[in-house]
Amino acid sequence: MAVNLRKSIKILIVCLSGLLYIFSLTKNCYCETDSCAGSLPVAIFGFVGAFNYGQTYLVWLANPLLWASWVFIFFKPKVSVFLSVLAFLIALAFLLCVDIKDPNTGVYHKIISREAGYWLWLSSIGTMLLGTIMVREKKSENTIP
């Protein structure tokens, strides 16, 4: 019974994180001086920027870490915690970015705001992080020394 409950909790954590992630894709993630960027195009094409357009785009690498965390929670919860922590720290690093390079023109634009898409994305990663820690803690409490 406890095993089924544990698996149900893991499924709930991944579903909640996934729903926040999907919802984030429907919103803008940041605004520059002259326009706002939609989260879906950034999520789809961000991997190109991560390797070609500077450090601001490296934040996109939090995505595959989050996706891997969704999988590892079922098989290696300790790895899932590590991946979630790393994804969360990388995602937080976007708050330190002041400008972003336009991949079409090569011109840098000042980031003037983080929009709902970014905060929902960060919440998705944070939910996964807290969930993996909770699952890991529950496992620790149930083991007899």
PDB file of C-alpha atoms in Angstrom:
ATOM      1  CA  MET A   1       0.000   0.000   0.000  1.00  0.00           C
ATOM      2  CA  ALA A   2       2.777   2.445   0.922  1.00  0.00           C
ATOM      3  CA  VAL A   3       4.517   1.779  -2.405  1.00  0.00           C
ATOM      4  CA  ASN A   4       1.358   2.657  -4.354  1.00  0.00           C
ATOM      5  CA  LEU A   5       0.890   5.831  -2.294  1.00  0.00           C
ATOM      6  CA  ARG A   6       4.511   6.835  -2.911  1.00  0.00           C
ATOM      7  CA  LYS A   7       4.099   6.281  -6.653  1.00  0.00           C
ATOM      8  CA  SER A   8       0.834   8.263  -6.623  1.00  0.00           C
ATOM      9  CA  ILE A   9       2.574  11.163  -4.886  1.00  0.00           C
ATOM     10  CA  LYS A  10       5.355  11.096  -7.488  1.00  0.00           C
ATOM     11  CA  ILE A  11       2.792  11.107 -10.300  1.00  0.00           C
ATOM     12  CA  LEU A  12       0.984  14.031  -8.651  1.00  0.00           C
ATOM     13  CA  ILE A  13       4.236  15.999  -8.336  1.00  0.00           C
ATOM     14  CA  VAL A  14       5.175  15.435 -11.986  1.00  0.00           C
ATOM     15  CA  CYS A  15       1.637  16.262 -13.171  1.00  0.00           C
ATOM     16  CA  LEU A  16       1.512  19.496 -11.158  1.00  0.00           C
ATOM     17  CA  SER A  17       4.961  20.528 -12.365  1.00  0.00           C
ATOM     18  CA  GLY A  18       4.044  19.567 -15.925  1.00  0.00           C
ATOM     19  CA  LEU A  19       0.785  21.511 -15.844  1.00  0.00           C
ATOM     20  CA  LEU A  20       2.570  24.631 -14.607  1.00  0.00           C
ATOM     21  CA  TYR A  21       5.149  24.133 -17.348  1.00  0.00           C
ATOM     22  CA  ILE A  22       2.509  23.746 -20.071  1.00  0.00           C
ATOM     23  CA  PHE A  23       0.588  26.769 -18.768  1.00  0.00           C
ATOM     24  CA  SER A  24       3.812  28.809 -18.790  1.00  0.00           C
ATOM     25  CA  LEU A  25       4.148  28.132 -22.520  1.00  0.00           C
ATOM     26  CA  THR A  26       0.948  30.093 -23.173  1.00  0.00           C
ATOM     27  CA  LYS A  27       2.352  33.315 -21.675  1.00  0.00           C
ATOM     28  CA  ASN A  28       5.122  35.774 -22.463  1.00  0.00           C
ATOM     29  CA  CYS A  29       8.336  35.027 -20.609  1.00  0.00           C
ATOM     30  CA  TYR A  30      10.111  38.393 -20.745  1.00  0.00           C
ATOM     31  CA  CYS A  31       9.875  41.800 -22.350  1.00  0.00           C
ATOM     32  CA  GLU A  32      12.645  43.712 -24.073  1.00  0.00           C
ATOM     33  CA  THR A  33      12.699  47.417 -24.764  1.00  0.00           C
ATOM     34  CA  ASP A  34      10.576  47.028 -27.903  1.00  0.00           C
ATOM     35  CA  SER A  35       8.750  43.678 -27.656  1.00  0.00           C
ATOM     36  CA  CYS A  36       7.866  40.681 -25.511  1.00  0.00           C
ATOM     37  CA  ALA A  37       8.949  37.089 -26.103  1.00  0.00           C
ATOM     38  CA  GLY A  38       6.446  34.268 -26.019  1.00  0.00           C
ATOM     39  CA  SER A  39       7.410  31.276 -23.908  1.00  0.00           C
ATOM     40  CA  LEU A  40       6.528  28.655 -26.516  1.00  0.00           C
ATOM     41  CA  PRO A  41       8.951  29.928 -29.191  1.00  0.00           C
ATOM     42  CA  VAL A  42      11.629  30.397 -26.536  1.00  0.00           C
ATOM     43  CA  ALA A  43      11.090  26.812 -25.323  1.00  0.00           C
ATOM     44  CA  ILE A  44      11.122  25.384 -28.846  1.00  0.00           C
ATOM     45  CA  PHE A  45      14.063  27.329 -30.261  1.00  0.00           C
ATOM     46  CA  GLY A  46      15.955  28.108 -27.069  1.00  0.00           C
ATOM     47  CA  PHE A  47      18.273  25.137 -27.501  1.00  0.00           C
ATOM     48  CA  VAL A  48      19.731  26.825 -30.598  1.00  0.00           C
ATOM     49  CA  GLY A  49      20.375  29.976 -28.600  1.00  0.00           C
ATOM     50  CA  ALA A  50      21.884  28.020 -25.721  1.00  0.00           C
ATOM     51  CA  PHE A  51      24.781  27.064 -27.956  1.00  0.00           C
ATOM     52  CA  ASN A  52      24.982  30.092 -30.270  1.00  0.00           C
ATOM     53  CA  TYR A  53      23.751  33.353 -28.742  1.00  0.00           C
ATOM     54  CA  GLY A  54      25.397  33.970 -25.406  1.00  0.00           C
ATOM     55  CA  GLN A  55      25.022  33.330 -21.715  1.00  0.00           C
ATOM     56  CA  THR A  56      21.441  34.566 -21.404  1.00  0.00           C
ATOM     57  CA  TYR A  57      20.254  31.689 -23.562  1.00  0.00           C
ATOM     58  CA  LEU A  58      22.104  29.152 -21.395  1.00  0.00           C
ATOM     59  CA  VAL A  59      19.182  29.492 -18.995  1.00  0.00           C
ATOM     60  CA  TRP A  60      17.231  27.360 -21.480  1.00  0.00           C
ATOM     61  CA  LEU A  61      19.323  24.380 -20.323  1.00  0.00           C
ATOM     62  CA  ALA A  62      17.146  24.239 -17.213  1.00  0.00           C
ATOM     63  CA  ASN A  63      14.483  22.674 -19.461  1.00  0.00           C
ATOM     64  CA  PRO A  64      16.188  19.336 -20.207  1.00  0.00           C
ATOM     65  CA  LEU A  65      17.232  19.128 -16.566  1.00  0.00           C
ATOM     66  CA  LEU A  66      13.590  19.542 -15.533  1.00  0.00           C
ATOM     67  CA  TRP A  67      12.416  16.989 -18.103  1.00  0.00           C
ATOM     68  CA  ALA A  68      15.027  14.498 -16.876  1.00  0.00           C
ATOM     69  CA  SER A  69      13.945  15.150 -13.296  1.00  0.00           C
ATOM     70  CA  TRP A  70      10.383  14.202 -14.250  1.00  0.00           C
ATOM     71  CA  VAL A  71      11.665  10.810 -15.383  1.00  0.00           C
ATOM     72  CA  PHE A  72      14.236  10.160 -12.657  1.00  0.00           C
ATOM     73  CA  ILE A  73      11.803  10.747  -9.791  1.00  0.00           C
ATOM     74  CA  PHE A  74      10.374   7.287 -10.492  1.00  0.00           C
ATOM     75  CA  PHE A  75      13.688   5.427 -10.657  1.00  0.00           C
ATOM     76  CA  LYS A  76      16.392   7.471  -8.942  1.00  0.00           C
ATOM     77  CA  PRO A  77      14.835  10.093  -6.630  1.00  0.00           C
ATOM     78  CA  LYS A  78      18.263  11.251  -5.447  1.00  0.00           C
ATOM     79  CA  VAL A  79      19.253  12.053  -9.047  1.00  0.00           C
ATOM     80  CA  SER A  80      15.914  13.809  -9.512  1.00  0.00           C
ATOM     81  CA  VAL A  81      16.653  16.055  -6.523  1.00  0.00           C
ATOM     82  CA  PHE A  82      20.067  16.944  -7.966  1.00  0.00           C
ATOM     83  CA  LEU A  83      18.608  17.689 -11.409  1.00  0.00           C
ATOM     84  CA  SER A  84      15.820  19.802  -9.895  1.00  0.00           C
ATOM     85  CA  VAL A  85      18.258  21.831  -7.796  1.00  0.00           C
ATOM     86  CA  LEU A  86      20.461  22.433 -10.819  1.00  0.00           C
ATOM     87  CA  ALA A  87      17.481  23.373 -13.019  1.00  0.00           C
ATOM     88  CA  PHE A  88      16.162  25.764 -10.366  1.00  0.00           C
ATOM     89  CA  LEU A  89      19.519  27.510  -9.929  1.00  0.00           C
ATOM     90  CA  ILE A  90      19.975  27.874 -13.687  1.00  0.00           C
ATOM     91  CA  ALA A  91      16.419  29.208 -14.064  1.00  0.00           C
ATOM     92  CA  LEU A  92      17.028  31.700 -11.244  1.00  0.00           C
ATOM     93  CA  ALA A  93      20.132  32.913 -13.076  1.00  0.00           C
ATOM     94  CA  PHE A  94      17.836  34.557 -15.627  1.00  0.00           C
ATOM     95  CA  LEU A  95      17.076  37.173 -12.961  1.00  0.00           C
ATOM     96  CA  LEU A  96      20.714  38.270 -13.240  1.00  0.00           C
ATOM     97  CA  CYS A  97      20.525  38.781 -17.009  1.00  0.00           C
ATOM     98  CA  VAL A  98      20.171  42.400 -18.061  1.00  0.00           C
ATOM     99  CA  ASP A  99      20.132  42.036 -21.837  1.00  0.00           C
ATOM    100  CA  ILE A 100      19.498  39.430 -24.501  1.00  0.00           C
ATOM    101  CA  LYS A 101      20.879  39.025 -28.010  1.00  0.00           C
ATOM    102  CA  ASP A 102      18.431  39.086 -30.897  1.00  0.00           C
ATOM    103  CA  PRO A 103      19.298  35.993 -32.948  1.00  0.00           C
ATOM    104  CA  ASN A 104      18.139  37.668 -36.176  1.00  0.00           C
ATOM    105  CA  THR A 105      20.087  40.916 -35.929  1.00  0.00           C
ATOM    106  CA  GLY A 106      22.812  40.185 -33.385  1.00  0.00           C
ATOM    107  CA  VAL A 107      21.789  43.318 -31.483  1.00  0.00           C
ATOM    108  CA  TYR A 108      21.456  43.192 -27.695  1.00  0.00           C
ATOM    109  CA  HIS A 109      18.195  44.394 -26.160  1.00  0.00           C
ATOM    110  CA  LYS A 110      17.683  45.339 -22.536  1.00  0.00           C
ATOM    111  CA  ILE A 111      15.373  42.996 -20.614  1.00  0.00           C
ATOM    112  CA  ILE A 112      12.872  45.279 -18.909  1.00  0.00           C
ATOM    113  CA  SER A 113      10.638  42.691 -17.216  1.00  0.00           C
ATOM    114  CA  ARG A 114      10.078  39.023 -16.498  1.00  0.00           C
ATOM    115  CA  GLU A 115       6.546  38.056 -17.400  1.00  0.00           C
ATOM    116  CA  ALA A 116       4.069  35.416 -16.196  1.00  0.00           C
ATOM    117  CA  GLY A 117       5.565  32.720 -18.426  1.00  0.00           C
ATOM    118  CA  TYR A 118       8.919  32.978 -16.667  1.00  0.00           C
ATOM    119  CA  TRP A 119       7.370  32.913 -13.204  1.00  0.00           C
ATOM    120  CA  LEU A 120       5.161  29.933 -14.076  1.00  0.00           C
ATOM    121  CA  TRP A 121       8.175  28.127 -15.532  1.00  0.00           C
ATOM    122  CA  LEU A 122      10.165  28.854 -12.379  1.00  0.00           C
ATOM    123  CA  SER A 123       7.187  27.645 -10.304  1.00  0.00           C
ATOM    124  CA  SER A 124       7.128  24.435 -12.325  1.00  0.00           C
ATOM    125  CA  ILE A 125      10.777  23.792 -11.536  1.00  0.00           C
ATOM    126  CA  GLY A 126      10.304  24.844  -7.898  1.00  0.00           C
ATOM    127  CA  THR A 127       7.341  22.493  -7.546  1.00  0.00           C
ATOM    128  CA  MET A 128       9.452  19.658  -8.875  1.00  0.00           C
ATOM    129  CA  LEU A 129      12.301  20.581  -6.544  1.00  0.00           C
ATOM    130  CA  LEU A 130      10.104  20.682  -3.446  1.00  0.00           C
ATOM    131  CA  GLY A 131       8.322  17.514  -4.531  1.00  0.00           C
ATOM    132  CA  THR A 132      11.538  15.570  -5.037  1.00  0.00           C
ATOM    133  CA  ILE A 133      12.849  16.723  -1.671  1.00  0.00           C
ATOM    134  CA  MET A 134       9.558  15.728  -0.034  1.00  0.00           C
ATOM    135  CA  VAL A 135       9.638  12.269  -1.619  1.00  0.00           C
ATOM    136  CA  ARG A 136      13.274  11.866  -0.635  1.00  0.00           C
ATOM    137  CA  GLU A 137      12.566  12.974   2.961  1.00  0.00           C
ATOM    138  CA  LYS A 138       9.604  10.621   3.294  1.00  0.00           C
ATOM    139  CA  LYS A 139      11.816   7.756   2.152  1.00  0.00           C
ATOM    140  CA  SER A 140      14.432   8.735   4.755  1.00  0.00           C
ATOM    141  CA  GLU A 141      11.825   8.845   7.531  1.00  0.00           C
ATOM    142  CA  ASN A 142      10.548   5.374   6.649  1.00  0.00           C
ATOM    143  CA  THR A 143      13.935   3.677   6.802  1.00  0.00           C
ATOM    144  CA  ILE A 144      15.043   2.122  10.064  1.00  0.00           C
ATOM    145  CA  PRO A 145      18.671   2.842  11.004  1.00  0.00           C
TER     146      PRO A 145
END
